[in-house]
Coordinates of C-alpha atoms in Angstrom, one line a residue:
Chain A
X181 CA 63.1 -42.0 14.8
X182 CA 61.2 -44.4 16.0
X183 CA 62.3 -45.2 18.9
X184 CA 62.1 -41.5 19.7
X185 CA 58.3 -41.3 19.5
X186 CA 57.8 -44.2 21.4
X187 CA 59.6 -42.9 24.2
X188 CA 57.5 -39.7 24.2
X189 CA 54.8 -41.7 24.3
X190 CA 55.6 -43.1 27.3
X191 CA 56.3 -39.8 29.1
X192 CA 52.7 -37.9 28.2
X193 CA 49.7 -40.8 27.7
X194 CA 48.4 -40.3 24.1
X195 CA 44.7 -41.0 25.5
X196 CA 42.5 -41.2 28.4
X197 CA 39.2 -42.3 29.0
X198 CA 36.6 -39.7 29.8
X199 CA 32.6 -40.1 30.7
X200 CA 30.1 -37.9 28.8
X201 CA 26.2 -37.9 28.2
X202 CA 24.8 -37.3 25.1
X203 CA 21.2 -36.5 24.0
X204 CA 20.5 -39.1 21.3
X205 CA 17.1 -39.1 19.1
X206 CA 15.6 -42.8 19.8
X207 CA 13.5 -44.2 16.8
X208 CA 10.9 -46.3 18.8
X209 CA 9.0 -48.6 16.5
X210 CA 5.4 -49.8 16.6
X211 CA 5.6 -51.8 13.3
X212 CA 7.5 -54.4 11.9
X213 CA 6.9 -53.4 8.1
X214 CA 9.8 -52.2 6.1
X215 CA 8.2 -49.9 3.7
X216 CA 5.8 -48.6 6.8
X217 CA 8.6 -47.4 8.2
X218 CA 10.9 -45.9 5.9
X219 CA 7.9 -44.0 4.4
X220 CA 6.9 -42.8 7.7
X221 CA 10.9 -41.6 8.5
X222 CA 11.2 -40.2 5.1
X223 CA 8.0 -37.9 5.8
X224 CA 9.6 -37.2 9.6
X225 CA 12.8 -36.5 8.2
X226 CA 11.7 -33.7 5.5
X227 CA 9.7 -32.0 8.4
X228 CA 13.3 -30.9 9.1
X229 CA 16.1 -32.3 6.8
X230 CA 18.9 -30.6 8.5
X231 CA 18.0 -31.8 12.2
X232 CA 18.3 -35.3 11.1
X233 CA 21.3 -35.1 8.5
X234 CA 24.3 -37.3 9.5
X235 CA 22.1 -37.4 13.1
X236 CA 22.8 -40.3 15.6
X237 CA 20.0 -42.9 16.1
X238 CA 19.3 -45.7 18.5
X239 CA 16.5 -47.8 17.2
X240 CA 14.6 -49.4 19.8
X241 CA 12.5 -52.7 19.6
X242 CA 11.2 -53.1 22.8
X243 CA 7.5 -52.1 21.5
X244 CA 8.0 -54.8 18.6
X245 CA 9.1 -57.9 21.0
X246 CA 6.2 -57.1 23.5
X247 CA 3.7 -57.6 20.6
X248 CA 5.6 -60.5 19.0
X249 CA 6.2 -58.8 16.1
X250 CA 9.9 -59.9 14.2
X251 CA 11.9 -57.4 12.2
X252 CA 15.1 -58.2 10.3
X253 CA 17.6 -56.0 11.9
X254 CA 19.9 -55.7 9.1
X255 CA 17.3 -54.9 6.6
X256 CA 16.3 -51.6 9.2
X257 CA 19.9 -50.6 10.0
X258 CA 20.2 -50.4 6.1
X259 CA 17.0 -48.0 5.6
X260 CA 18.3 -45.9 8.4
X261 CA 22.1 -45.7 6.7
X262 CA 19.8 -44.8 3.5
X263 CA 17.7 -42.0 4.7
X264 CA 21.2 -40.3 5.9
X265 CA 21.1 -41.2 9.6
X266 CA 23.6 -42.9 11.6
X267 CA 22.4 -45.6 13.8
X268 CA 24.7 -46.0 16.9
X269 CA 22.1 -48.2 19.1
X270 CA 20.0 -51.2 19.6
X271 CA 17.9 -50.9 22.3
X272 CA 14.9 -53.6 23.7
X273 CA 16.2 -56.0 21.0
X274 CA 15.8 -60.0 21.4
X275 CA 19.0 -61.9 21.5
X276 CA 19.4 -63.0 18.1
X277 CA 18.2 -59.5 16.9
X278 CA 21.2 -57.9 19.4
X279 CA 23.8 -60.4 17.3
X280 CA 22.8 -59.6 14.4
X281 CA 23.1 -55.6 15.1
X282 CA 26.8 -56.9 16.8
X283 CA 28.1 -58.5 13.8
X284 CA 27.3 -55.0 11.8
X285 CA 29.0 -52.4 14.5
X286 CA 25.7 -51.8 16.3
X287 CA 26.3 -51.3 20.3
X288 CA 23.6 -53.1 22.5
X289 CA 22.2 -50.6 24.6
X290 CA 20.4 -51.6 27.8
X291 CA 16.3 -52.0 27.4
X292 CA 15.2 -48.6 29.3
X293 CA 12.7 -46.7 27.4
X294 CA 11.9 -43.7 28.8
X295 CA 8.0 -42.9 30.0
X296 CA 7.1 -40.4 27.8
X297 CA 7.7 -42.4 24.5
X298 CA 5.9 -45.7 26.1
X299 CA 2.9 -44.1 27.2
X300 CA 2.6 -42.4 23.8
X301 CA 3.5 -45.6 21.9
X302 CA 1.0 -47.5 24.2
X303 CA -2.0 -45.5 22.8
X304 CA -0.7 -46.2 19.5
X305 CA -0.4 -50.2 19.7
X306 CA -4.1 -51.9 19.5
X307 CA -3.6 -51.3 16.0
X308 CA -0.1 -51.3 14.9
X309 CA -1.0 -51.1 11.0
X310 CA -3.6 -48.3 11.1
X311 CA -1.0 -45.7 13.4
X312 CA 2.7 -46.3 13.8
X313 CA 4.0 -43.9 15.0
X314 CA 8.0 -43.7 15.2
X315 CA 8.6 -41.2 17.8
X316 CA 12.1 -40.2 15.8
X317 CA 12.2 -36.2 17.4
X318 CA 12.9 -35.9 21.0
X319 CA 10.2 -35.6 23.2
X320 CA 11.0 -31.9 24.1
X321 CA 10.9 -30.7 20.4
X322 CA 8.2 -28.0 19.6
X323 CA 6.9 -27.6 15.9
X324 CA 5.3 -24.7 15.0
X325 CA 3.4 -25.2 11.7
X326 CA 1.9 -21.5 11.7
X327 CA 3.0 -18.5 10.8
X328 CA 4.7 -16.2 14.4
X329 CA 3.4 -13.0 14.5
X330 CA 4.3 -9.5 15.4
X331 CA 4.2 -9.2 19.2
X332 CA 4.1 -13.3 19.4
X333 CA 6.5 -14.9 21.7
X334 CA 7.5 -18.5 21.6
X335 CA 9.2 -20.5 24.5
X336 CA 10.7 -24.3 23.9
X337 CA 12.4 -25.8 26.5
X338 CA 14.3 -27.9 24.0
X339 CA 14.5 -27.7 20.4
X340 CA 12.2 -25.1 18.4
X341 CA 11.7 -26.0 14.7
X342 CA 9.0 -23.2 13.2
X343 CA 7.9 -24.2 9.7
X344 CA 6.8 -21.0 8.5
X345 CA 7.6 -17.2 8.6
X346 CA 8.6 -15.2 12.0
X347 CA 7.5 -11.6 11.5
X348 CA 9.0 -9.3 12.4
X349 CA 8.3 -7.9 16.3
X350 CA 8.1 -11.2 16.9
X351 CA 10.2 -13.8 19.3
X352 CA 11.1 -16.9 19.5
X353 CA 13.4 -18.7 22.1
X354 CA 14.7 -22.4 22.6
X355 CA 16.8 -23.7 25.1
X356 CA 18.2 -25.9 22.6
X357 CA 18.4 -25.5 18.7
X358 CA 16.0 -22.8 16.8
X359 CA 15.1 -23.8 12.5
X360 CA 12.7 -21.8 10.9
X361 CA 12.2 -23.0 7.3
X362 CA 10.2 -19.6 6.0
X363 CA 11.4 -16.1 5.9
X364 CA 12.8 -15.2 9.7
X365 CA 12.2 -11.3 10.3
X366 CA 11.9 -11.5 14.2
X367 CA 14.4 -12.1 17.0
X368 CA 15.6 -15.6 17.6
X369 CA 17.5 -16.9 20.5
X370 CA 19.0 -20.2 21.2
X371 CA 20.4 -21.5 24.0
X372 CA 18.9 -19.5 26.4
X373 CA 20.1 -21.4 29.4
X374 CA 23.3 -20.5 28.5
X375 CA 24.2 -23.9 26.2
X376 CA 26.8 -22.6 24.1
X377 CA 26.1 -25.2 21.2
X378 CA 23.2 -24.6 20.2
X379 CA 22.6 -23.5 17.0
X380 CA 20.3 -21.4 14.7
X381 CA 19.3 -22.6 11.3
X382 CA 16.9 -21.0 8.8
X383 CA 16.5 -20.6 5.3
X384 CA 15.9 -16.9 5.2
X385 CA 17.8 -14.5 7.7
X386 CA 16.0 -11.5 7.5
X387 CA 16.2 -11.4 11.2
X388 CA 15.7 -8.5 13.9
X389 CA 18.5 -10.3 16.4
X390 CA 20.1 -13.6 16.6
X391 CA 21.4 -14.9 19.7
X392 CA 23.0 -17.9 21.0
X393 CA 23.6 -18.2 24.8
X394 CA 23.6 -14.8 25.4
X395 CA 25.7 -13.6 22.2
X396 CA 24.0 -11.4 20.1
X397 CA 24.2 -9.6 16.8
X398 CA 21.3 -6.8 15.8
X399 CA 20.6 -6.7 11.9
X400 CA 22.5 -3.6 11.6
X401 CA 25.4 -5.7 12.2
X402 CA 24.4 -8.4 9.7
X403 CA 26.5 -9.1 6.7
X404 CA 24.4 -8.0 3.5
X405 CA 26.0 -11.4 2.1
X406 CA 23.8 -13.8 4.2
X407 CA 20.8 -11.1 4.1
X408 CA 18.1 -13.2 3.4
X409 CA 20.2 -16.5 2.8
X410 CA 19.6 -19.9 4.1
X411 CA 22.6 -20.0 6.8
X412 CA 23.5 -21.6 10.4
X413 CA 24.3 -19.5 12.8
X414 CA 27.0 -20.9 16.0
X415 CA 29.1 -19.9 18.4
X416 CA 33.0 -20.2 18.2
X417 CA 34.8 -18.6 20.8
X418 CA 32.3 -16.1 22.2
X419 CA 31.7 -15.2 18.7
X420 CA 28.9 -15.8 16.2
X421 CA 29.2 -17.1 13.2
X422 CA 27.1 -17.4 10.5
X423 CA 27.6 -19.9 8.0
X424 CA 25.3 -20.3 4.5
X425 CA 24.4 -24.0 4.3
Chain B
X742 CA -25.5 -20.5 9.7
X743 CA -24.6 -16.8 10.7
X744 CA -21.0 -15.4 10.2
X745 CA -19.5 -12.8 12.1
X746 CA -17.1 -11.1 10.1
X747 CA -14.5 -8.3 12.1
X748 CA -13.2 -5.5 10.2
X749 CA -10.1 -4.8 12.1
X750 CA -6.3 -3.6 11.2
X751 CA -4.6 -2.0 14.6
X752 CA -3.3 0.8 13.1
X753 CA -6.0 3.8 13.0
X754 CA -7.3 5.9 9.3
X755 CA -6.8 2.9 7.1
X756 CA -10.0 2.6 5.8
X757 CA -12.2 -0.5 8.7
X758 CA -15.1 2.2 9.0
X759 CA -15.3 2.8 4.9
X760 CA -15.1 -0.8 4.6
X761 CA -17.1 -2.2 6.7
X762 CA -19.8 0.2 5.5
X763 CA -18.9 -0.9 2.1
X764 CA -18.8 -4.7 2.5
X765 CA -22.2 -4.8 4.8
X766 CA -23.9 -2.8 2.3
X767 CA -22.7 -5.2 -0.6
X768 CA -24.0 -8.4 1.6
X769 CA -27.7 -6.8 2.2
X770 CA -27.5 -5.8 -1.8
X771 CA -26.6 -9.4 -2.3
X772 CA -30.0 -10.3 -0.5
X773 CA -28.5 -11.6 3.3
X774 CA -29.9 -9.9 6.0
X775 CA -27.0 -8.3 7.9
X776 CA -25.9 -6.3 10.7
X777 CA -23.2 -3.8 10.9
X778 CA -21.9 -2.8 14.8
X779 CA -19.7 -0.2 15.8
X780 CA -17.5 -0.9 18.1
X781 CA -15.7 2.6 18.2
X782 CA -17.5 3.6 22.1
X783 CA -16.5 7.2 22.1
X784 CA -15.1 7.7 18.4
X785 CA -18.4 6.9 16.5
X786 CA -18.1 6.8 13.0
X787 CA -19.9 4.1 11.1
X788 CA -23.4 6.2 11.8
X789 CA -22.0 9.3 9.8
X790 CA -20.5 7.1 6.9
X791 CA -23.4 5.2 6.5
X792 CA -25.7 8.3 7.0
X793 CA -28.2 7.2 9.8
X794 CA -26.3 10.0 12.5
X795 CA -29.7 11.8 12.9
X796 CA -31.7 8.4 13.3
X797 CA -29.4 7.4 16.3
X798 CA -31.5 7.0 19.4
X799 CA -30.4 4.0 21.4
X800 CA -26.6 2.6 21.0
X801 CA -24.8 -0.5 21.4
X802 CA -24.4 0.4 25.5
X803 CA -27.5 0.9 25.8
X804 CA -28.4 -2.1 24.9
X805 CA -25.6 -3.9 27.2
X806 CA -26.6 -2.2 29.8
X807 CA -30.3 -3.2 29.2
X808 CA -31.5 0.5 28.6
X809 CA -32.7 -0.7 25.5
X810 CA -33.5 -3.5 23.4
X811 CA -31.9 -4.7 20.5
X812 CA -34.9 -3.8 18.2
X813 CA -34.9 -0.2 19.8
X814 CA -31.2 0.2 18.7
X815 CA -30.9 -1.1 15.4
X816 CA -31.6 1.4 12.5
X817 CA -32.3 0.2 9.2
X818 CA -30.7 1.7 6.6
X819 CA -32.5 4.0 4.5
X820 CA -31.2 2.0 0.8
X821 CA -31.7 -1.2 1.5
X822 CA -33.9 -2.5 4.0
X823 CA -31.5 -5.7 4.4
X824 CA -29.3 -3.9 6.1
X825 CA -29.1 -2.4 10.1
X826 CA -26.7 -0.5 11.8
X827 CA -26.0 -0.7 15.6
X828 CA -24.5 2.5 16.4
X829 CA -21.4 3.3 19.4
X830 CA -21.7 5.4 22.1
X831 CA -20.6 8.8 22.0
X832 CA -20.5 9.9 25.6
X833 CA -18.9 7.1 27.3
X834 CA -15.5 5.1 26.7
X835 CA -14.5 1.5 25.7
X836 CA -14.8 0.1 29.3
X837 CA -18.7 0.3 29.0
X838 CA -18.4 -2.8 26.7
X839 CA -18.0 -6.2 28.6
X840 CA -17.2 -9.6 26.9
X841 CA -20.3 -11.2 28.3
X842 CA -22.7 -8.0 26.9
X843 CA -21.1 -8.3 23.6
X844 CA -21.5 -12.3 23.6
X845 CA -25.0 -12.1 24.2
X846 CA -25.5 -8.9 21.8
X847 CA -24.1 -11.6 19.0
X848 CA -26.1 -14.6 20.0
X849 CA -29.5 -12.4 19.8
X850 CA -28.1 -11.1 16.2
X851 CA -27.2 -14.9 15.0
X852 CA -30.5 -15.8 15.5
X853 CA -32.3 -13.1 13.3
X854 CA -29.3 -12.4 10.8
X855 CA -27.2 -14.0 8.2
X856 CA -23.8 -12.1 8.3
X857 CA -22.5 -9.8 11.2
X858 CA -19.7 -7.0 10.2
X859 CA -18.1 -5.7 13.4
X860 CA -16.3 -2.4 12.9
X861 CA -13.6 -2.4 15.0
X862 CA -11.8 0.3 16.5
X863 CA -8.1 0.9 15.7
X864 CA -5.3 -0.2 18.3
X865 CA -5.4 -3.2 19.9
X866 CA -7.0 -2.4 23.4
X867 CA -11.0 -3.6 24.9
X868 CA -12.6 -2.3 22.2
X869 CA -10.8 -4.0 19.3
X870 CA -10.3 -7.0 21.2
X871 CA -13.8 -7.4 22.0
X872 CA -14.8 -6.7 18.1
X873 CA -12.8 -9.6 16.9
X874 CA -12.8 -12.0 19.9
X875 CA -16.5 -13.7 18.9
X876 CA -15.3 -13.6 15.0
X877 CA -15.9 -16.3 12.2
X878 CA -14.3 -14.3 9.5
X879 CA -11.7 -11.3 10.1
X880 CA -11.0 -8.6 7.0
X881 CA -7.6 -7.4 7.4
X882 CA -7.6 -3.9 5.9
X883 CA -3.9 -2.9 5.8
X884 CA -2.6 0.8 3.8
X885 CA 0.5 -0.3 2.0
X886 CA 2.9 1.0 3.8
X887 CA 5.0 -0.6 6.4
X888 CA 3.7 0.7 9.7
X889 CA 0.1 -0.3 8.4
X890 CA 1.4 -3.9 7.2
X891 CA 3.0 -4.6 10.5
X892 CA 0.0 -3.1 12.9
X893 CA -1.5 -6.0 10.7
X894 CA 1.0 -8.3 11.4
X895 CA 0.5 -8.1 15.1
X896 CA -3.4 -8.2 15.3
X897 CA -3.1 -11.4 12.9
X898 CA -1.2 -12.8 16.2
X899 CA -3.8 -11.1 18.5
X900 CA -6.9 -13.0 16.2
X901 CA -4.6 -16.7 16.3
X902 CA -3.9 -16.1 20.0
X903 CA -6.7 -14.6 21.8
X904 CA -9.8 -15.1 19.7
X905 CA -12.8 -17.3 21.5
X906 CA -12.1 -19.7 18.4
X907 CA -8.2 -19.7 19.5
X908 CA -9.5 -20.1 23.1
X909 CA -12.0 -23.0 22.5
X910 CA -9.4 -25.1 20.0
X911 CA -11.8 -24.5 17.5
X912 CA -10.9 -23.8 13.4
X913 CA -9.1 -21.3 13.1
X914 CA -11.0 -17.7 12.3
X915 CA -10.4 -17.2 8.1
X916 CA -8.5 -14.5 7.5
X917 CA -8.6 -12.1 4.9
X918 CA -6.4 -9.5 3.3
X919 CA -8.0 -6.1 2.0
X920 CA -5.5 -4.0 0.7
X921 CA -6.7 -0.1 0.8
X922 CA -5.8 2.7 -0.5
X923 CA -3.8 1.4 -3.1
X924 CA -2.1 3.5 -6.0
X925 CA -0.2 1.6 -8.7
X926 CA 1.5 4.8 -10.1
X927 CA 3.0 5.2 -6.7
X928 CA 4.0 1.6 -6.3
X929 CA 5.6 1.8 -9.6
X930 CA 7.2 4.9 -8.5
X931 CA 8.8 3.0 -5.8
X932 CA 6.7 5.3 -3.3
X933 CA 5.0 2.7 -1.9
X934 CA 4.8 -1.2 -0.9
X935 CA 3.4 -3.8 -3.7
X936 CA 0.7 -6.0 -3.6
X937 CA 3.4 -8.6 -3.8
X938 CA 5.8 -6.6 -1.1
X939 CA 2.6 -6.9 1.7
X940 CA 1.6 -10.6 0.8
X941 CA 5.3 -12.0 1.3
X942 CA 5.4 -10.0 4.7
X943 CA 1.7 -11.1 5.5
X944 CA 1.1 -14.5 3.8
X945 CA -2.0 -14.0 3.8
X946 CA -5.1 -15.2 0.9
X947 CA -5.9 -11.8 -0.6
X948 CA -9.3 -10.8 -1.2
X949 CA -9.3 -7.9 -2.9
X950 CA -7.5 -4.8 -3.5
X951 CA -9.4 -1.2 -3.1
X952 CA -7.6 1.8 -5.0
X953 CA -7.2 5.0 -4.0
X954 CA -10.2 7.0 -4.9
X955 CA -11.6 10.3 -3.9
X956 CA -15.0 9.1 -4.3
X957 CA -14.1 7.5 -1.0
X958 CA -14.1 11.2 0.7
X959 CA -16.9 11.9 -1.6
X960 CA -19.3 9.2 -0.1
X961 CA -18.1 9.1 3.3
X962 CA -19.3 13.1 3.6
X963 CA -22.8 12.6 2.0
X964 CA -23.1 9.6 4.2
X965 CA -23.6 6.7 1.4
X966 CA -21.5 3.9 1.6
X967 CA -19.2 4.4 -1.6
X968 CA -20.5 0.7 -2.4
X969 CA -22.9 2.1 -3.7
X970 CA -21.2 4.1 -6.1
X971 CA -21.2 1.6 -8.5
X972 CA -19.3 4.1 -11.4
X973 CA -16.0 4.6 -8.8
X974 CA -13.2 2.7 -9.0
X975 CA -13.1 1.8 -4.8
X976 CA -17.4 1.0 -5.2
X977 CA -16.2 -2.0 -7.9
X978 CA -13.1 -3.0 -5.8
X979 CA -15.9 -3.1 -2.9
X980 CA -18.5 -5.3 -4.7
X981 CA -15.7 -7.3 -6.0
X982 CA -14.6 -8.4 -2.7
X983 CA -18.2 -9.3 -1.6
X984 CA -18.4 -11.4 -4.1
X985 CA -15.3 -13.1 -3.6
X986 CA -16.1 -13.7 -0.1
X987 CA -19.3 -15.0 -0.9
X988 CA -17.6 -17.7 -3.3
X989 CA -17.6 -15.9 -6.9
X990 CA -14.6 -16.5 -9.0
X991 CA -13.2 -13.0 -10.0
X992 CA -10.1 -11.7 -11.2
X993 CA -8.5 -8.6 -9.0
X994 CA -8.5 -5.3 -10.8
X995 CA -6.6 -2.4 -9.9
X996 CA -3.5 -3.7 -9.3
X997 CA -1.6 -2.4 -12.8
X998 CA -1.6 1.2 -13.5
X999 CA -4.6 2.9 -15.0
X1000 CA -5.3 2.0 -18.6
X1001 CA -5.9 4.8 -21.5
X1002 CA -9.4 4.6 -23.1
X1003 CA -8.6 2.0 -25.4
X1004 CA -7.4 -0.5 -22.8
X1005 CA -10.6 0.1 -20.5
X1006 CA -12.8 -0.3 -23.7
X1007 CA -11.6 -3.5 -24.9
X1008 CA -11.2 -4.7 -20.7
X1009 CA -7.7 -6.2 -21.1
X1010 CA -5.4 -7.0 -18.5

């Protein structure tokens, strides 16, 4: 038996190495105080809960070292495991900070920080205590705190995350994901560029049309079991599915 | 500090004329000295509701087009002398009025009074856009039914959107929700939206609730603002919701169906 499978093995590789990019949410840090900081990404995270659960992270220190402030590594990779994130990333970290992340499974990643998070972050540092700001959500993420309108049309070149109602005859469209945490009523589409994973979540689908890259459903078509229920709504072979979460 | 309120809705027949006779009425009667324009150029209404039509002499063109002064145009109103009405035009059309007239219309007003009700006209072309664009305050009057509740909908997007406040990144113009024509047998009947039904579409702070009544009809055809009618059911749902706006604590009436003697003796809810 054994020595069967080993020879198969040998004819078709089990594995091969592939390159991919992936868009990773980068938790820059502008203070070196532990409650600071797990307050402040408890109040990010419940902005949107689902965005973040089981989410990737790469923390990144660089802000800290160039003010000479010292954080215990191991002490912030365990509020981030605690909050329900996964951090996958150091980033900007002093050598002995990089050890210690090695010796718990954290990859070293190389110290880039992009632009747009330093030259926010840089406003931000004269006075670390009074403002820090961890810039957890991707820069391209657009919030919406107020209610969308009738005849309202909404345009995010990234993620879209609306935390209150979409009437209906309104629109709203993301390239990337689309949450709305009140009732949704109006037409949401996702992925408009044509990216096939992105996804719609929202905690009331009374919607007019959902559609992800193109794939629509109309609300005739909408089962009356996820009428108004909280569901996410994907694509799974040119199909849409929604799913109550 | 004057406030210029908007009584606006998008869809047409839903009561802004009645009420914005009403609820300027109720602030002179409450002692401010205020101002009630009709924006309606071509459909004029307020003058006929408010009983000044054979008073009219200059109108709100006019006056933009500097054929008359301000003072020349405004009537005071024959019950309370707190109270002036700037009437429409009735022979030209809505493209007579120009943001910049109306601006400086407004700032001559803010100067002399204390609140400024602009009737607007229904849809959501110049003429409604132009009453609500210089707005502090904005009365939402909305039927319920769901064409009216979604007209609503939309010029609550137009007022967050396209407002001078909205423009400038100023706060926000208040909005308000005034829920006409409202007839709890009927809702109960399942005939017609709830107060409930239109304030989980709207979310939106409610400020009063005016029932269906015909001494609306009554005092829109002898011209006195039914306000003033201080026996009828819509005249109390009126006053209520001046002085709710103006800060008074009171509970909303007319929601439940009409009581039998006994319960409108002893007040209950």
């Amino acid at each position: 038996m054994s020595t069967d499978s080993q020879q198969n093995a040998h004819h078709s590789p089990a594995l091969e190495f592939k390159s991919s990019t992936f868009s990773v949410p980068v938790l820059v840090l502008a203070s070196n105080d532990a409650i600071t900081i797990e307050q402040q990404l408890q109040e990010k995270i419940h902005l949107a809960p689902e965005f973040f659960k089981n989410s990737p992270l790469v923390f990144d220190l660089q802000e800290l070292n160039k003010n000479d402030l010292d954080i215990d590594v191991t002490e912030l990779i365990n509020i981030i495991r605690k909050l329900g994130l996964l951090p996958i990333g150091i980033r900007g970290g002093a050598a002995q900070q990089n050890q210690q992340a090695l010796e718990l499974g954290i990859p070293i990643h190389s110290g880039h920080s992009t632009a747009v998070s330093s030259g926010t972050q840089k406003q931000q540092t004269p006075e670390p205590e009074a403002t820090p700001k961890p810039q957890v959500v991707a820069a391209t993420t657009t919030l919406i705190t107020h209610p969308v309108r009738s005849g309202q049309r909404i345009y995010a070149s990234g993620d879209l995350i609306i935390l209150a109602q979409v009437s209906a005859g309104a629109e709203i469209l993301a390239e990337g994901n689309i949450h709305v945490y009140g009732s949704l009523r109006g037409r949401a589409l996702a992925g408009v560029q044509g990216n096939t994973e992105a996804r719609i979540f929202c905690s009331d689908l009374q919607a007019e049309l959902i559609s992800i890259a193109g794939n629509y459903k109309i609300s005739e078509d909408l089962n009356s079991a996820v009428f108004t229920k909280p569901v996410q709504i994907y694509l799974q072979n040119h199909t849409l599915v929604i799913k109550d979460i | 500090m004057a406030r210029i309120i908007v009584v606006t809705s998008g869809k047409g027949g839903v009561g802004k004329t009645t009420t914005s006779a009403a609820i300027a009425m109720g602030l002179a009667k409450k002692g401010h000295k205020t101002a009630v324009i009709d924006f309606d150029v071509g459909l004029r209404n307020l003058d006929l509701i408010m009983g000044c039509e054979r008073r009219v002499v200059y109108d709100f063109v006019n006056v933009i087009n500097g054929e008359a002064s301000l003072n020349q145009a405004l009537i005071r109103d024959k019950n309370c002398n707190l109270l002036y009405i700037l009437p429409a035009s009735q022979t030209r059309d809505k493209d007579a009025l120009s943001q910049e007239g109306v601006g400086k219309i407004l700032d001559e007003l803010k100067k002399d009074f204390k609140y400024i009700v602009c009737d607007s006209p229904a849809g959501i072309e110049k003429g409604a856009h132009l009453a609500m664009y210089f707005a502090d305050d904005a009365f939402i009057v909305t039927n319920p039914e769901v064409s009216s509740v979604r007209d609503s909908d939309r010029m609550l997007g137009i007022l967050s959107s396209k407002s001078r406040r909205a423009e400038q990144n100023e706060e926000p113009i208040r909005e308000y929700l005034l829920l006409s024509r409202y007839s709890p047998d009927r809702v109960k009947l399942g005939e017609m939206l709830s107060v409930d039904d239109v304030q989980e579409i709207l979310s939106l702070h409610l400020l009063g609730v005016i029932p269906e009544s015909k001494s609306v009809l009554n005092a829109s055809n002898s011209g006195t603002p039914v306000i003033l009618d201080e026996k009828s059911d819509a005249g109390q749902a009126y006053a209520d919701i001046v002085a709710r706006y103006l800060g008074e604590d009171r509970p909303h009436r007319f929601i439940d169906e009409k009581k039998g003697l006994f319960g409108k003796l002893f007040g209950s809810k």
